[in-house]
Amino acid sequence: MERIEETNPQVKQAKPRGRPRSFDRATALEKAILAFWEHGYEATSVSDLTRVMGIGAPSLYAAFGDKRALFEEVVLEYGRRYGSFGDRALAEEPTARAAVERMLREAAVEYTAPGRPHGCLVIHAATNCTSAEVEESLRDRRNANIAAFESRIRADIAAGELPADTDAAALARHAGAMIQGMSQQARDGASREELEALAEIAMAIWPRT
Amino acid sequence: MERIEETNPQVKQAKPRGRPRSFDRATALEKAILAFWEHGYEATSVSDLTRVMGIGAPSLYAAFGDKRALFEEVVLEYGRRYGSFGDRALAEEPTARAAVERMLREAAVEYTAPGRPHGCLVIHAATNCTSAEVEESLRDRRNANIAAFESRIRADIAAGELPADTDAAALARHAGAMIQGMSQQARDGASREELEALAEIAMAIWPRT
DNA sequence: GTATTTCCCTAGCGGTCGCTACAGAAAGAC
DNA sequence: GTCTTTCTGTAGCGACCGCTAGGGAAATAC
């Protein structure tokens, strides 16, 4: 764990005792993100990982634990570097409607960004797994996102921003289904423009205020 | 291949020469469908298959070819037994809108039917595969479905059933994204009622006629 | 310098993968 | 009955899986 004293000049440059690591851990992790993102947990073998990360298997195990622990760290870092646009939209937009609209529009861009795998790692990387726990951890993450949509919508209903008879659960589930459908479409070859058109017409289901 | 003479009594009961197969091929295929449906192509091993099908590996290979050929046959038979509700809706309903509405409503039932895996095999069984061809065959199938929606919508536009400025491609892609999103939701634990509410509000995007 | 700590590389562990050789069993043909 | 054909069960192939023991390499501590 990083310590607060890190900013203290006395301890700042405290080099560890033994032979230093010969690779950059963050760079290797980024390569692992891309590999898991593209092929999923099960279909990415440890030898695939060592090849794209440019390190040997013992280095991987020393730096990241086992394959499972590396994947968990990959999911966390993916959430920080690529998967945070939804949370940001929810936090920054004034209404649930604006947040979902922005999220869907940004998803069209994010899910088809050139130079990296299409679609969302959280949606696709842990399907068809031998390990049920890995599947479950990402499923929990997806369902937590929908729950976040729902509570945001309920807040808007309470504030009079949405009609009192709005079905918050169905509206939240619709946003989740759209995100997941868009991610699948991106994987299946849909372009950014096609996903943007999709996001636009999908917003028609929101009740008029 | 089945011959037309099958109905001819002379050839009808032409038993094959050697030792007869000791299991029912259709029953074994049905078990394979359920296994692939639940766990996907890659995560279903041949020993999983032989166990649930109740036969030995050599019998499986003699009757179905290899794992890949068995999966292709599974996909075809799945389409006949479980995945045909969309085609039926497209063929039987008078308008594209009615067809999509019926398809989404039936998907809510089909994707959460008790006693069998949730969601759609075509959408989920070939993700995260080592073999790119297997992934591609199901992706082609998904994209062909969306193309079928689109041509049905175009026909309705030509017939004046839908406004002339309707974006057929976006509307078709929306139907595909909804089906795929609903399938994912079903896998993630959504109930039939929740998916039905989803299907209902999703139809609000269709232009007023 | 020597001692200690940590990392990297080679090699290989036990296990599972998809698949099959081979011999015996069960049917029809004669 | 014998011969031929086809299916079934055992047993195991080579390849890959995730993972690690063990020895040498590279840094700091003294």
mmCIF file with all atom_site columns, C-alpha atoms in Angstrom, chain A residues 36-43 123-130 135 138-139 142-143 146 167 170-171 173-178 180-182 184-185 187-191 194-195 197-198 201-205, chain B residues 36-43 123-130 135 138-139 142-143 146 167 170-171 173-178 180-182 184-185 187-191 194-195 197-198 201-205:
data_model
loop_
_atom_site.group_PDB
_atom_site.id
_atom_site.type_symbol
_atom_site.label_atom_id
_atom_site.label_alt_id
_atom_site.label_comp_id
_atom_site.label_asym_id
_atom_site.label_entity_id
_atom_site.label_seq_id
_atom_site.pdbx_PDB_ins_code
_atom_site.Cartn_x
_atom_site.Cartn_y
_atom_site.Cartn_z
_atom_site.occupancy
_atom_site.B_iso_or_equiv
_atom_site.pdbx_formal_charge
_atom_site.auth_seq_id
_atom_site.auth_comp_id
_atom_site.auth_asym_id
_atom_site.auth_atom_id
_atom_site.pdbx_PDB_model_num
ATOM 1   C CA . PHE A 1 36  ? -8.295  -9.255  -21.440 1.00 0.00 ? 36  PHE A CA 1
ATOM 2   C CA . TRP A 1 37  ? -10.469 -6.572  -23.037 1.00 0.00 ? 37  TRP A CA 1
ATOM 3   C CA . GLU A 1 38  ? -10.110 -8.113  -26.453 1.00 0.00 ? 38  GLU A CA 1
ATOM 4   C CA . HIS A 1 39  ? -10.298 -11.823 -25.702 1.00 0.00 ? 39  HIS A CA 1
ATOM 5   C CA . GLY A 1 40  ? -11.915 -12.108 -22.267 1.00 0.00 ? 40  GLY A CA 1
ATOM 6   C CA . TYR A 1 41  ? -10.719 -13.772 -19.091 1.00 0.00 ? 41  TYR A CA 1
ATOM 7   C CA . GLU A 1 42  ? -10.793 -17.401 -20.152 1.00 0.00 ? 42  GLU A CA 1
ATOM 8   C CA . ALA A 1 43  ? -9.492  -17.061 -23.703 1.00 0.00 ? 43  ALA A CA 1
ATOM 9   C CA . ILE A 1 123 ? -19.846 -6.439  -20.202 1.00 0.00 ? 123 ILE A CA 1
ATOM 10  C CA . HIS A 1 124 ? -17.896 -8.962  -22.254 1.00 0.00 ? 124 HIS A CA 1
ATOM 11  C CA . ALA A 1 125 ? -14.695 -10.137 -20.589 1.00 0.00 ? 125 ALA A CA 1
ATOM 12  C CA . ALA A 1 126 ? -16.206 -12.568 -18.077 1.00 0.00 ? 126 ALA A CA 1
ATOM 13  C CA . THR A 1 127 ? -18.855 -14.372 -20.103 1.00 0.00 ? 127 THR A CA 1
ATOM 14  C CA . ASN A 1 128 ? -18.534 -18.096 -20.734 1.00 0.00 ? 128 ASN A CA 1
ATOM 15  C CA . CYS A 1 129 ? -16.125 -18.597 -17.858 1.00 0.00 ? 129 CYS A CA 1
ATOM 16  C CA . THR A 1 130 ? -15.148 -21.825 -16.180 1.00 0.00 ? 130 THR A CA 1
ATOM 17  C CA . GLU A 1 135 ? -18.435 -14.155 -13.977 1.00 0.00 ? 135 GLU A CA 1
ATOM 18  C CA . LEU A 1 138 ? -18.544 -8.538  -13.316 1.00 0.00 ? 138 LEU A CA 1
ATOM 19  C CA . ARG A 1 139 ? -22.255 -9.335  -13.226 1.00 0.00 ? 139 ARG A CA 1
ATOM 20  C CA . ARG A 1 142 ? -23.223 -4.432  -14.177 1.00 0.00 ? 142 ARG A CA 1
ATOM 21  C CA . ASN A 1 143 ? -26.197 -4.744  -11.852 1.00 0.00 ? 143 ASN A CA 1
ATOM 22  C CA . ILE A 1 146 ? -28.284 -0.243  -13.153 1.00 0.00 ? 146 ILE A CA 1
ATOM 23  C CA . ASP A 1 167 ? -41.286 3.582   -13.610 1.00 0.00 ? 167 ASP A CA 1
ATOM 24  C CA . ALA A 1 170 ? -37.818 0.029   -15.972 1.00 0.00 ? 170 ALA A CA 1
ATOM 25  C CA . LEU A 1 171 ? -36.184 3.264   -17.078 1.00 0.00 ? 171 LEU A CA 1
ATOM 26  C CA . ARG A 1 173 ? -33.026 -1.177  -16.813 1.00 0.00 ? 173 ARG A CA 1
ATOM 27  C CA . HIS A 1 174 ? -33.584 0.335   -20.220 1.00 0.00 ? 174 HIS A CA 1
ATOM 28  C CA . ALA A 1 175 ? -30.451 2.433   -19.871 1.00 0.00 ? 175 ALA A CA 1
ATOM 29  C CA . GLY A 1 176 ? -28.531 -0.691  -18.874 1.00 0.00 ? 176 GLY A CA 1
ATOM 30  C CA . ALA A 1 177 ? -29.920 -2.689  -21.768 1.00 0.00 ? 177 ALA A CA 1
ATOM 31  C CA . MET A 1 178 ? -29.038 0.087   -24.192 1.00 0.00 ? 178 MET A CA 1
ATOM 32  C CA . GLN A 1 180 ? -25.092 -3.460  -23.140 1.00 0.00 ? 180 GLN A CA 1
ATOM 33  C CA . GLY A 1 181 ? -26.728 -3.624  -26.553 1.00 0.00 ? 181 GLY A CA 1
ATOM 34  C CA . MET A 1 182 ? -24.512 -0.826  -27.840 1.00 0.00 ? 182 MET A CA 1
ATOM 35  C CA . GLN A 1 184 ? -22.454 -5.798  -28.307 1.00 0.00 ? 184 GLN A CA 1
ATOM 36  C CA . GLN A 1 185 ? -23.138 -3.861  -31.505 1.00 0.00 ? 185 GLN A CA 1
ATOM 37  C CA . ARG A 1 187 ? -18.154 -5.698  -30.961 1.00 0.00 ? 187 ARG A CA 1
ATOM 38  C CA . ASP A 1 188 ? -20.157 -6.833  -33.963 1.00 0.00 ? 188 ASP A CA 1
ATOM 39  C CA . GLY A 1 189 ? -18.796 -4.046  -36.121 1.00 0.00 ? 189 GLY A CA 1
ATOM 40  C CA . ALA A 1 190 ? -21.166 -1.078  -35.708 1.00 0.00 ? 190 ALA A CA 1
ATOM 41  C CA . SER A 1 191 ? -19.568 2.317   -36.344 1.00 0.00 ? 191 SER A CA 1
ATOM 42  C CA . GLU A 1 194 ? -24.442 4.086   -36.086 1.00 0.00 ? 194 GLU A CA 1
ATOM 43  C CA . LEU A 1 195 ? -24.203 3.909   -32.309 1.00 0.00 ? 195 LEU A CA 1
ATOM 44  C CA . ALA A 1 197 ? -27.974 7.352   -34.062 1.00 0.00 ? 197 ALA A CA 1
ATOM 45  C CA . LEU A 1 198 ? -28.981 4.512   -31.749 1.00 0.00 ? 198 LEU A CA 1
ATOM 46  C CA . ILE A 1 201 ? -33.507 7.563   -30.850 1.00 0.00 ? 201 ILE A CA 1
ATOM 47  C CA . ALA A 1 202 ? -33.255 5.586   -27.612 1.00 0.00 ? 202 ALA A CA 1
ATOM 48  C CA . MET A 1 203 ? -33.778 8.758   -25.597 1.00 0.00 ? 203 MET A CA 1
ATOM 49  C CA . ALA A 1 204 ? -37.288 9.049   -27.048 1.00 0.00 ? 204 ALA A CA 1
ATOM 50  C CA . ILE A 1 205 ? -38.596 6.731   -24.339 1.00 0.00 ? 205 ILE A CA 1
ATOM 51  C CA . PHE B 1 36  ? -23.408 -25.013 -25.002 1.00 0.00 ? 36  PHE B CA 1
ATOM 52  C CA . TRP B 1 37  ? -26.283 -22.628 -24.269 1.00 0.00 ? 37  TRP B CA 1
ATOM 53  C CA . GLU B 1 38  ? -25.367 -22.400 -20.631 1.00 0.00 ? 38  GLU B CA 1
ATOM 54  C CA . HIS B 1 39  ? -21.590 -22.282 -20.753 1.00 0.00 ? 39  HIS B CA 1
ATOM 55  C CA . GLY B 1 40  ? -20.702 -21.254 -24.310 1.00 0.00 ? 40  GLY B CA 1
ATOM 56  C CA . TYR B 1 41  ? -18.502 -22.934 -26.895 1.00 0.00 ? 41  TYR B CA 1
ATOM 57  C CA . GLU B 1 42  ? -15.135 -22.619 -25.242 1.00 0.00 ? 42  GLU B CA 1
ATOM 58  C CA . ALA B 1 43  ? -16.100 -23.324 -21.639 1.00 0.00 ? 43  ALA B CA 1
ATOM 59  C CA . ILE B 1 123 ? -25.811 -13.868 -28.616 1.00 0.00 ? 123 ILE B CA 1
ATOM 60  C CA . HIS B 1 124 ? -23.700 -15.399 -25.860 1.00 0.00 ? 124 HIS B CA 1
ATOM 61  C CA . ALA B 1 125 ? -22.301 -18.827 -26.747 1.00 0.00 ? 125 ALA B CA 1
ATOM 62  C CA . ALA B 1 126 ? -19.461 -17.721 -29.014 1.00 0.00 ? 126 ALA B CA 1
ATOM 63  C CA . THR B 1 127 ? -17.992 -14.730 -27.188 1.00 0.00 ? 127 THR B CA 1
ATOM 64  C CA . ASN B 1 128 ? -14.434 -14.883 -25.889 1.00 0.00 ? 128 ASN B CA 1
ATOM 65  C CA . CYS B 1 129 ? -13.494 -17.741 -28.168 1.00 0.00 ? 129 CYS B CA 1
ATOM 66  C CA . THR B 1 130 ? -10.038 -18.944 -29.084 1.00 0.00 ? 130 THR B CA 1
ATOM 67  C CA . GLU B 1 135 ? -17.155 -16.185 -33.103 1.00 0.00 ? 135 GLU B CA 1
ATOM 68  C CA . LEU B 1 138 ? -22.582 -16.261 -34.717 1.00 0.00 ? 138 LEU B CA 1
ATOM 69  C CA . ARG B 1 139 ? -21.725 -12.615 -35.301 1.00 0.00 ? 139 ARG B CA 1
ATOM 70  C CA . ARG B 1 142 ? -26.711 -11.571 -35.367 1.00 0.00 ? 142 ARG B CA 1
ATOM 71  C CA . ASN B 1 143 ? -25.965 -9.037  -38.080 1.00 0.00 ? 143 ASN B CA 1
ATOM 72  C CA . ILE B 1 146 ? -30.594 -6.826  -37.921 1.00 0.00 ? 146 ILE B CA 1
ATOM 73  C CA . ASP B 1 167 ? -34.267 6.011   -40.319 1.00 0.00 ? 167 ASP B CA 1
ATOM 74  C CA . ALA B 1 170 ? -31.220 3.038   -36.844 1.00 0.00 ? 170 ALA B CA 1
ATOM 75  C CA . LEU B 1 171 ? -34.618 1.569   -36.038 1.00 0.00 ? 171 LEU B CA 1
ATOM 76  C CA . ARG B 1 173 ? -30.231 -1.526  -35.013 1.00 0.00 ? 173 ARG B CA 1
ATOM 77  C CA . HIS B 1 174 ? -32.295 -0.407  -32.043 1.00 0.00 ? 174 HIS B CA 1
ATOM 78  C CA . ALA B 1 175 ? -34.346 -3.590  -32.223 1.00 0.00 ? 175 ALA B CA 1
ATOM 79  C CA . GLY B 1 176 ? -31.133 -5.608  -32.332 1.00 0.00 ? 176 GLY B CA 1
ATOM 80  C CA . ALA B 1 177 ? -29.618 -3.715  -29.420 1.00 0.00 ? 177 ALA B CA 1
ATOM 81  C CA . MET B 1 178 ? -32.796 -4.214  -27.381 1.00 0.00 ? 178 MET B CA 1
ATOM 82  C CA . GLN B 1 180 ? -29.169 -8.225  -27.142 1.00 0.00 ? 180 GLN B CA 1
ATOM 83  C CA . GLY B 1 181 ? -29.568 -6.038  -24.080 1.00 0.00 ? 181 GLY B CA 1
ATOM 84  C CA . MET B 1 182 ? -32.570 -8.055  -22.927 1.00 0.00 ? 182 MET B CA 1
ATOM 85  C CA . GLN B 1 184 ? -27.783 -9.926  -21.298 1.00 0.00 ? 184 GLN B CA 1
ATOM 86  C CA . GLN B 1 185 ? -30.219 -8.744  -18.626 1.00 0.00 ? 185 GLN B CA 1
ATOM 87  C CA . ARG B 1 187 ? -28.381 -13.727 -18.003 1.00 0.00 ? 187 ARG B CA 1
ATOM 88  C CA . ASP B 1 188 ? -27.745 -11.209 -15.245 1.00 0.00 ? 188 ASP B CA 1
ATOM 89  C CA . GLY B 1 189 ? -30.881 -12.241 -13.383 1.00 0.00 ? 189 GLY B CA 1
ATOM 90  C CA . ALA B 1 190 ? -33.700 -10.022 -14.687 1.00 0.00 ? 190 ALA B CA 1
ATOM 91  C CA . SER B 1 191 ? -37.173 -11.547 -14.383 1.00 0.00 ? 191 SER B CA 1
ATOM 92  C CA . GLU B 1 194 ? -38.823 -6.800  -15.742 1.00 0.00 ? 194 GLU B CA 1
ATOM 93  C CA . LEU B 1 195 ? -37.995 -7.667  -19.346 1.00 0.00 ? 195 LEU B CA 1
ATOM 94  C CA . ALA B 1 197 ? -41.637 -3.709  -18.856 1.00 0.00 ? 197 ALA B CA 1
ATOM 95  C CA . LEU B 1 198 ? -38.439 -3.058  -20.789 1.00 0.00 ? 198 LEU B CA 1
ATOM 96  C CA . ILE B 1 201 ? -41.242 1.202   -22.937 1.00 0.00 ? 201 ILE B CA 1
ATOM 97  C CA . ALA B 1 202 ? -38.735 0.445   -25.697 1.00 0.00 ? 202 ALA B CA 1
ATOM 98  C CA . MET B 1 203 ? -41.508 0.571   -28.288 1.00 0.00 ? 203 MET B CA 1
ATOM 99  C CA . ALA B 1 204 ? -42.001 4.262   -27.528 1.00 0.00 ? 204 ALA B CA 1
ATOM 100 C CA . ILE B 1 205 ? -39.234 5.124   -29.979 1.00 0.00 ? 205 ILE B CA 1
#
